[in-house]
Coordinates of N, CA and C in Angstrom, one line a residue:
L12 N 0.5 -1.0 -0.3 CA -0.2 0.3 -0.4 C 1.0 1.3 0.1
V13 N 0.0 2.2 -0.7 CA 1.1 3.6 -1.0 C 0.4 5.0 -1.0
E14 N 0.6 5.7 -0.5 CA -0.6 7.0 -0.3 C 0.0 8.0 -1.7
V15 N -1.5 7.6 -2.3 CA -0.9 8.8 -3.3 C -2.0 9.9 -3.8
E16 N -1.5 11.2 -3.7 CA -2.0 12.7 -3.8 C -3.0 12.7 -5.1
T17 N -4.0 12.9 -4.6 CA -5.1 12.7 -5.9 C -6.1 14.3 -6.2
P18 N -6.2 14.4 -7.0 CA -7.1 15.8 -7.1 C -8.5 16.0 -5.7
R19 N -8.7 15.0 -5.3 CA -9.9 14.7 -4.2 C -9.1 14.5 -2.4
G20 N -7.7 14.4 -2.8 CA -7.0 14.2 -1.8 C -6.2 13.1 -1.5
P21 N -5.5 12.7 -0.9 CA -4.6 11.8 -0.3 C -5.3 10.1 -0.2
M22 N -5.1 9.4 -1.0 CA -5.8 8.1 -1.2 C -5.0 6.9 -1.1
M23 N -5.2 5.9 -0.1 CA -4.3 4.5 0.1 C -5.0 3.5 -0.8
V24 N -3.7 3.1 -1.7 CA -3.9 2.2 -3.1 C -2.8 1.4 -3.2
V25 N -3.3 0.5 -4.1 CA -2.4 -0.8 -3.6 C -1.3 -0.4 -5.0
S26 N -0.3 -0.3 -4.4 CA 0.8 -0.2 -5.9 C 1.2 -0.7 -7.0
C27 N 0.8 -2.0 -6.9 CA 0.7 -3.0 -7.9 C -0.1 -3.1 -8.7
M28 N -1.1 -2.4 -8.2 CA -2.1 -2.6 -9.2 C -3.0 -1.0 -9.6
T29 N -2.2 0.0 -9.6 CA -2.3 1.0 -10.0 C -2.1 2.0 -11.0
P30 N -2.4 2.3 -12.3 CA -1.5 2.7 -13.1 C -0.9 3.9 -13.0
V31 N 0.2 4.3 -13.5 CA 1.0 5.2 -12.8 C 0.8 6.7 -14.0
A32 N -0.1 7.6 -13.5 CA -0.2 8.9 -14.2 C 0.6 10.6 -14.1
E33 N 0.4 11.0 -14.6 CA 0.9 12.3 -14.8 C 0.9 13.3 -14.0
G34 N 2.1 13.6 -13.1 CA 2.2 14.4 -11.6 C 1.7 13.7 -10.3
Q35 N 1.4 12.7 -10.1 CA 0.9 12.1 -9.4 C 2.4 11.7 -8.4
I36 N 2.1 11.9 -7.2 CA 2.5 11.8 -6.0 C 2.2 11.1 -5.2
V37 N 3.6 10.2 -4.8 CA 3.6 8.9 -4.0 C 4.5 8.6 -2.7
R38 N 3.4 8.3 -2.1 CA 4.5 8.5 -0.8 C 4.4 7.0 0.0
T39 N 5.2 6.9 0.3 CA 5.8 5.0 0.9 C 5.8 5.0 2.0
A40 N 6.0 5.5 2.7 CA 6.5 5.9 4.1 C 5.8 6.4 4.9
T41 N 4.7 7.2 5.0 CA 4.3 8.4 6.2 C 3.8 7.2 6.9
D42 N 3.3 7.7 8.5 CA 2.5 7.0 9.4 C 1.6 6.6 8.8
N43 N 0.9 6.9 8.3 CA -0.7 6.2 7.7 C -0.3 5.0 7.0
V44 N 0.7 5.0 5.6 CA 0.8 3.9 5.3 C 1.6 2.7 6.0
K45 N 2.4 2.7 7.0 CA 2.7 2.1 7.7 C 2.0 0.9 9.1
K46 N 0.9 2.5 9.0 CA 0.0 1.3 10.1 C -1.3 1.0 8.8
A47 N -1.2 1.3 7.7 CA -2.5 0.4 6.7 C -1.6 -1.0 6.7
Q48 N 0.2 -0.7 6.0 CA 0.9 -2.0 5.9 C 0.6 -2.9 7.2
E49 N 1.0 -2.4 8.0 CA 0.9 -3.6 9.1 C -0.4 -4.1 9.5
G50 N -1.9 -3.3 9.4 CA -2.9 -4.1 8.8 C -3.2 -4.6 8.3
V51 N -2.9 -4.5 6.9 CA -2.8 -5.5 5.7 C -2.2 -6.6 6.2
L52 N -1.2 -7.0 6.5 CA -0.6 -7.5 6.9 C -0.8 -9.0 7.8
E53 N -1.1 -8.2 8.9 CA -1.7 -9.5 9.9 C -3.3 -10.0 9.3
L54 N -4.0 -8.9 8.3 CA -5.5 -9.6 8.1 C -5.0 -11.1 6.8
L55 N -3.5 -10.6 6.6 CA -3.2 -11.6 5.7 C -2.9 -12.7 5.9
L56 N -1.9 -12.4 7.1 CA -1.4 -13.9 8.2 C -2.6 -14.7 9.0
A57 N -3.5 -13.9 9.0 CA -4.9 -14.6 9.5 C -5.2 -16.0 9.7
N58 N -4.8 -16.0 8.0 CA -5.1 -17.4 7.8 C -4.3 -18.0 6.9
H59 N -3.4 -17.5 6.9 CA -2.1 -18.5 6.2 C -1.3 -19.3 7.3
P60 N -1.4 -20.2 6.7 CA 0.1 -21.1 7.8 C 1.1 -20.8 8.0
L61 N 1.8 -20.9 9.2 CA 3.1 -20.7 9.5 C 3.5 -21.5 9.4
D62 N 4.0 -22.4 8.0 CA 4.9 -23.3 8.0 C 6.0 -23.0 7.2
C63 N 6.4 -22.1 7.4 CA 7.9 -21.2 6.4 C 8.9 -22.4 7.1
P64 N 8.9 -23.1 7.2 CA 10.3 -24.0 7.1 C 9.8 -25.3 6.8
V65 N 8.7 -25.8 6.3 CA 8.5 -26.6 5.0 C 7.9 -26.3 3.9
C66 N 7.3 -24.9 3.3 CA 7.1 -24.2 2.0 C 8.2 -24.1 1.4
D67 N 8.0 -24.7 0.3 CA 8.9 -24.7 -1.0 C 9.0 -23.1 -0.9
K68 N 8.5 -22.5 -0.5 CA 8.9 -20.8 -0.9 C 9.5 -20.0 0.2
G69 N 9.5 -20.7 1.2 CA 10.6 -20.4 2.5 C 12.1 -20.1 2.1
G70 N 12.2 -18.8 2.6 CA 13.2 -18.0 2.2 C 13.6 -17.5 1.1
E71 N 12.3 -17.0 0.4 CA 12.3 -16.2 -1.2 C 10.8 -15.7 -1.2
C72 N 10.2 -15.5 0.2 CA 9.2 -15.4 0.2 C 8.8 -13.7 0.8
P73 N 8.1 -12.9 -0.4 CA 8.3 -12.1 0.0 C 7.3 -11.6 1.6
L74 N 6.0 -12.9 1.3 CA 5.0 -12.5 2.8 C 6.0 -12.1 4.0
Q75 N 6.3 -13.4 3.7 CA 7.6 -13.9 5.1 C 8.8 -12.7 5.6
D76 N 9.2 -12.1 4.3 CA 9.8 -11.1 4.3 C 9.7 -9.7 5.5
Q77 N 8.1 -9.6 4.8 CA 7.2 -8.6 5.3 C 6.7 -8.8 6.9
A78 N 6.4 -10.0 7.1 CA 5.8 -10.1 8.3 C 7.4 -10.4 9.8
F79 N 8.8 -10.8 9.1 CA 9.8 -10.4 9.9 C 9.9 -8.6 9.9
S80 N 9.9 -8.3 9.1 CA 10.5 -6.9 9.1 C 9.1 -6.2 9.7
H81 N 8.0 -6.2 9.1 CA 7.2 -5.4 9.9 C 6.0 -6.0 10.5
G82 N 5.9 -7.1 10.8 CA 4.8 -7.7 11.1 C 4.8 -7.5 13.4
P83 N 4.1 -7.3 13.6 CA 3.5 -7.2 15.3 C 4.4 -8.3 16.0
G84 N 4.9 -9.8 15.8 CA 5.1 -10.8 16.3 C 4.3 -11.7 16.7
E85 N 3.2 -11.2 17.6 CA 1.9 -12.3 17.5 C 0.8 -11.6 17.0
S86 N -0.1 -12.4 17.0 CA -1.4 -12.1 16.9 C -2.2 -12.1 17.3
R87 N -3.0 -11.1 17.3 CA -4.4 -11.4 17.7 C -5.4 -12.1 17.5
F88 N -5.1 -12.6 16.4 CA -6.3 -13.4 16.3 C -6.5 -14.8 17.0
V89 N -7.5 -15.4 17.9 CA -7.5 -16.3 18.4 C -8.4 -17.4 17.7
E90 N -9.2 -17.2 16.5 CA -10.1 -17.8 15.9 C -9.3 -19.0 14.9
E91 N -9.4 -20.0 14.7 CA -9.2 -21.3 13.9 C -9.1 -20.9 12.7
K92 N -7.7 -20.6 12.2 CA -7.6 -20.6 11.1 C -8.5 -21.7 9.5
R93 N -8.7 -21.0 8.4 CA -9.7 -21.8 7.8 C -8.9 -23.0 7.3
H94 N -9.5 -24.0 6.8 CA -8.8 -25.5 6.4 C -9.2 -26.1 4.8
Y95 N -8.5 -26.5 4.1 CA -8.7 -27.5 2.6 C -8.2 -28.0 2.7
E96 N -8.6 -29.1 1.5 CA -7.9 -30.1 1.0 C -6.4 -29.6 0.6
K97 N -5.5 -30.0 0.7 CA -4.4 -30.2 0.1 C -3.6 -31.0 -0.2
P98 N -2.7 -30.6 -0.8 CA -2.6 -29.6 -2.3 C -3.9 -30.6 -3.7
I99 N -3.5 -30.0 -4.1 CA -5.0 -30.0 -5.2 C -4.1 -30.2 -6.7
A100 N -4.2 -31.1 -7.5 CA -3.5 -31.3 -8.4 C -4.4 -31.0 -9.3
I101 N -3.5 -29.6 -9.9 CA -4.4 -28.5 -10.5 C -4.2 -28.9 -12.5
S102 N -2.9 -29.7 -12.5 CA -2.8 -30.5 -13.8 C -2.0 -31.3 -13.9
D103 N -0.8 -32.0 -14.6 CA -0.3 -32.9 -14.3 C 1.2 -32.2 -13.4
I104 N 1.4 -31.0 -13.4 CA 2.5 -30.8 -12.9 C 2.3 -29.6 -11.4
V105 N 1.1 -29.1 -11.4 CA 1.1 -27.8 -11.2 C 0.2 -28.1 -9.6
Y106 N 0.4 -27.8 -8.9 CA -0.4 -28.5 -7.2 C -0.7 -26.8 -6.7
L107 N -2.3 -26.8 -6.5 CA -2.6 -25.6 -5.4 C -2.3 -26.2 -4.2
D108 N -2.1 -25.4 -3.3 CA -2.7 -25.1 -1.6 C -3.1 -24.2 -1.0
R109 N -4.6 -23.9 -1.1 CA -5.4 -23.3 -0.8 C -5.1 -22.2 0.5
E110 N -4.4 -23.2 1.3 CA -4.6 -22.8 3.1 C -3.4 -21.6 2.9
R111 N -2.2 -21.7 1.6 CA -1.6 -20.7 1.6 C -1.6 -19.2 0.9
C112 N -2.5 -19.8 -0.2 CA -2.8 -18.5 -1.2 C -3.4 -17.2 -0.4
I113 N -3.1 -16.1 -0.5 CA -3.4 -14.6 -0.2 C -4.3 -14.0 -0.8
L114 N -4.5 -14.5 -1.9 CA -5.9 -13.6 -3.4 C -5.0 -12.6 -4.0
C115 N -3.6 -12.8 -3.9 CA -3.0 -11.5 -4.8 C -3.1 -11.2 -5.8
D116 N -3.9 -12.2 -6.5 CA -4.3 -12.4 -8.6 C -3.4 -12.0 -8.8
R117 N -1.8 -12.5 -8.9 CA -1.0 -12.5 -9.5 C -1.3 -13.6 -10.5
C118 N -1.7 -14.6 -10.0 CA -1.3 -16.3 -10.9 C -2.7 -16.0 -11.8
T119 N -4.0 -15.3 -11.4 CA -5.1 -15.0 -12.7 C -5.0 -14.0 -13.4
R120 N -4.2 -12.6 -12.7 CA -3.6 -11.6 -14.0 C -3.1 -11.8 -15.2
F121 N -2.2 -12.6 -14.7 CA -0.9 -13.7 -15.6 C -1.6 -14.1 -16.2
A122 N -2.4 -15.4 -16.2 CA -2.5 -16.4 -16.7 C -3.8 -15.6 -18.2
D123 N -4.4 -14.3 -17.4 CA -5.3 -13.8 -18.2 C -5.0 -13.0 -19.2
E124 N -3.5 -11.9 -18.8 CA -3.5 -10.6 -19.0 C -2.0 -11.2 -19.9
V125 N -1.4 -11.6 -19.5 CA -0.2 -12.1 -20.4 C -0.3 -13.4 -21.0
A126 N -0.3 -14.7 -20.3 CA -0.4 -15.9 -21.3 C -2.1 -15.9 -22.2
G127 N -2.6 -15.5 -21.7 CA -3.8 -15.2 -22.8 C -4.7 -16.7 -22.3
D128 N -4.3 -17.3 -21.6 CA -5.0 -18.5 -21.2 C -5.8 -18.4 -19.6
P129 N -7.0 -17.5 -19.5 CA -7.8 -17.8 -18.3 C -8.3 -18.7 -17.5
L130 N -7.4 -19.8 -17.2 CA -7.5 -21.0 -16.8 C -7.7 -21.0 -15.3
I131 N -7.3 -19.9 -14.7 CA -7.0 -20.4 -13.6 C -7.8 -18.7 -13.3
S132 N -8.5 -18.7 -12.2 CA -10.0 -17.8 -11.7 C -10.0 -17.6 -9.6
F133 N -10.9 -16.6 -9.6 CA -11.5 -16.6 -8.1 C -12.5 -17.6 -8.5
T134 N -12.9 -17.9 -7.6 CA -14.5 -18.5 -7.1 C -14.5 -18.4 -6.0
S135 N -16.0 -18.1 -6.1 CA -16.9 -17.6 -4.6 C -16.7 -16.6 -4.2
R136 N -17.1 -15.7 -3.2 CA -16.7 -14.2 -2.6 C -16.7 -14.1 -1.4
G137 N -15.9 -13.1 -1.4 CA -16.2 -13.0 0.2 C -15.1 -13.5 1.3
N138 N -15.0 -13.8 2.1 CA -14.5 -15.2 2.8 C -14.1 -16.8 2.4
D139 N -14.9 -16.5 1.4 CA -14.9 -17.8 0.7 C -14.3 -17.7 -1.0
T140 N -13.5 -16.5 -1.1 CA -13.1 -16.4 -1.9 C -12.0 -17.4 -2.3
Q141 N -11.3 -18.2 -3.4 CA -10.5 -18.6 -3.8 C -10.0 -19.1 -5.1
V142 N -8.9 -19.5 -5.2 CA -8.4 -19.6 -6.8 C -8.8 -20.9 -7.0
M143 N -9.5 -21.5 -8.1 CA -9.6 -22.5 -8.2 C -9.6 -22.6 -10.3
T144 N -9.6 -23.8 -10.3 CA -9.5 -23.7 -12.5 C -11.2 -24.6 -12.6
F145 N -11.4 -24.6 -13.8 CA -12.7 -24.6 -13.8 C -12.9 -26.5 -13.7
P146 N -14.0 -26.6 -13.6 CA -14.0 -27.9 -13.2 C -13.7 -28.9 -14.1
E147 N -12.9 -30.0 -13.8 CA -12.8 -31.1 -15.2 C -11.9 -30.7 -16.0
E148 N -11.6 -29.4 -15.6 CA -10.7 -28.7 -16.7 C -9.1 -28.8 -16.4
P149 N -8.2 -29.7 -16.5 CA -6.5 -29.0 -16.0 C -6.2 -27.5 -16.7
F150 N -5.5 -27.5 -15.5 CA -4.9 -26.0 -15.6 C -3.4 -26.2 -16.7
S151 N -3.9 -26.4 -18.0 CA -2.9 -27.1 -19.0 C -2.5 -25.7 -20.1
S152 N -2.3 -24.6 -19.2 CA -1.4 -24.0 -20.1 C 0.0 -23.8 -20.4
Y153 N 0.2 -23.0 -21.6 CA 2.0 -23.5 -21.8 C 2.8 -22.9 -20.9
F154 N 2.2 -21.9 -19.7 CA 2.8 -21.0 -19.0 C 2.3 -21.1 -17.6
S155 N 2.2 -22.7 -17.2 CA 1.6 -22.7 -16.2 C 3.1 -22.8 -15.2
G156 N 3.7 -23.0 -16.0 CA 5.7 -23.1 -15.0 C 5.5 -21.5 -14.6
N157 N 5.4 -20.8 -15.4 CA 5.6 -19.7 -14.9 C 4.4 -18.6 -13.9
T158 N 3.5 -19.1 -14.4 CA 2.4 -19.3 -12.7 C 3.1 -19.2 -11.4
V159 N 3.7 -20.4 -11.6 CA 4.2 -20.7 -10.3 C 5.3 -20.1 -9.7
Q160 N 5.6 -19.8 -10.9 CA 6.8 -18.9 -10.3 C 6.8 -17.4 -10.2
I161 N 5.7 -17.2 -10.4 CA 5.3 -15.7 -9.9 C 4.4 -15.3 -8.7
C162 N 3.8 -16.9 -7.9 CA 3.0 -17.1 -6.9 C 4.4 -16.5 -6.0
P163 N 3.7 -15.6 -4.5 CA 4.5 -15.3 -4.2 C 4.8 -16.3 -2.5
V164 N 4.0 -16.7 -2.4 CA 3.8 -17.6 -1.1 C 4.0 -19.0 -1.0
G165 N 4.0 -19.9 -2.3 CA 3.6 -21.3 -2.5 C 2.5 -21.8 -2.5
A166 N 1.5 -21.0 -2.9 CA 0.7 -21.4 -3.4 C 0.2 -22.6 -4.3
L167 N 1.3 -22.1 -5.4 CA 1.3 -22.7 -6.6 C 2.7 -23.4 -6.6
T168 N 3.0 -24.5 -6.6 CA 4.1 -25.6 -6.3 C 4.0 -26.5 -7.6
A169 N 5.3 -26.3 -8.2 CA 5.4 -27.4 -9.4 C 5.9 -29.1 -8.9
K170 N 5.4 -30.2 -9.1 CA 5.4 -31.0 -9.1 C 7.0 -31.4 -8.7
P171 N 7.6 -31.7 -10.1 CA 9.1 -32.1 -10.3 C 10.0 -31.3 -9.0
Y172 N 9.8 -30.0 -8.7 CA 10.4 -29.1 -7.6 C 9.4 -29.5 -6.1
R173 N 8.6 -30.1 -6.0 CA 7.9 -30.0 -4.7 C 8.6 -30.5 -3.3
F174 N 9.0 -29.7 -2.6 CA 9.5 -30.4 -1.5 C 11.2 -31.1 -1.8
K175 N 12.2 -30.8 -2.8 CA 12.9 -31.5 -3.4 C 14.1 -30.6 -2.3
A176 N 14.1 -29.2 -2.9 CA 15.6 -28.4 -2.4 C 14.4 -27.1 -1.8
R177 N 15.7 -26.6 -0.9 CA 15.4 -24.9 -0.5 C 16.0 -24.0 -1.2
P178 N 15.6 -23.1 -1.3 CA 16.2 -21.7 -2.0 C 17.9 -21.6 -1.8
W179 N 18.1 -21.7 -0.6 CA 19.5 -21.6 -0.6 C 20.7 -22.6 -0.7
D180 N 19.7 -23.7 -1.2 CA 20.6 -25.0 -1.6 C 21.2 -25.1 -3.0
L181 N 20.2 -24.1 -3.9 CA 20.3 -24.2 -5.5 C 21.7 -23.0 -6.1
N182 N 22.0 -22.8 -6.9 CA 23.4 -23.1 -7.4 C 22.2 -21.9 -9.1
E183 N 22.9 -20.9 -9.1 CA 22.2 -20.2 -10.7 C 23.6 -20.2 -11.7
T184 N 23.4 -20.7 -12.7 CA 24.3 -20.6 -13.6 C 23.7 -19.6 -15.1
E185 N 24.6 -19.1 -15.8 CA 24.5 -18.5 -16.9 C 24.3 -19.4 -18.2
T186 N 23.2 -19.6 -19.3 CA 23.5 -20.3 -20.2 C 22.8 -19.8 -21.6
T187 N 23.4 -20.5 -22.6 CA 22.8 -19.3 -23.6 C 21.3 -20.6 -24.5
C188 N 20.4 -19.7 -25.1 CA 19.2 -20.8 -25.5 C 19.9 -20.4 -26.4
R189 N 20.0 -22.2 -27.5 CA 19.9 -22.1 -28.8 C 18.7 -22.2 -29.6
C190 N 17.7 -21.3 -29.0 CA 16.8 -21.4 -29.9 C 17.2 -20.6 -31.6
R191 N 16.3 -21.3 -32.7 CA 16.8 -21.3 -34.1 C 16.6 -19.7 -34.2
Y192 N 14.9 -19.2 -33.5 CA 14.9 -17.9 -34.3 C 15.3 -16.4 -33.6
R193 N 16.1 -16.4 -32.3 CA 16.7 -15.9 -31.6 C 17.1 -16.3 -30.2
P194 N 18.7 -16.6 -30.3 CA 19.3 -17.1 -29.0 C 19.4 -16.1 -27.9
S195 N 19.3 -16.3 -27.0 CA 19.2 -15.2 -26.1 C 20.3 -16.3 -24.6
Q196 N 20.3 -15.3 -23.9 CA 21.1 -15.6 -22.5 C 19.7 -16.2 -21.3
L197 N 20.3 -17.0 -20.3 CA 19.4 -17.4 -19.4 C 20.0 -17.9 -18.2
G198 N 19.3 -17.3 -17.2 CA 19.6 -17.4 -15.5 C 19.1 -18.8 -15.4
L199 N 19.6 -20.4 -15.5 CA 19.0 -21.4 -14.7 C 19.4 -21.6 -13.4
V200 N 18.7 -22.1 -12.7 CA 18.5 -22.2 -11.2 C 18.9 -24.3 -10.8
V201 N 19.7 -24.3 -10.9 CA 19.7 -26.0 -10.6 C 20.7 -26.5 -9.1

């Protein structure tokens, strides 16, 4: 969340979903922004399982980073967290853990706007909202691996990698893709 100065006065907006406008003034560190960010973080963690040590995103999770940097230390919520069947195989290689999903909309926006395959979307409304694929239709997008990569919290995982290694155990190496149309440099994680 950031504070944006508009003709109607300052407004709190989600920075990653707000288009840039001419003359826009954005404030990222005011007291109001910090209080709002802490409140949103606490709400995100209200139902998110605290299983970072066994999560595939553990160590490279933006939510984990935010919780350690800005979190309250203890939750005020005493209610039981919601539970779902897990994991759900939504394709041959992609698993969905709905308990970890924070409904950030990255996967659905990517599938719709970038991949052009709106095969994954939100279902239900309010507190019952969750990410799902269409019934009896697998998430068979050519870009399903990319969708797994942009999931910030480990709700979408790839079967070949699931619980196989930790981020700090992997090495990155540079290579060249020898595509016949356009060779390019790639970074591989092995």
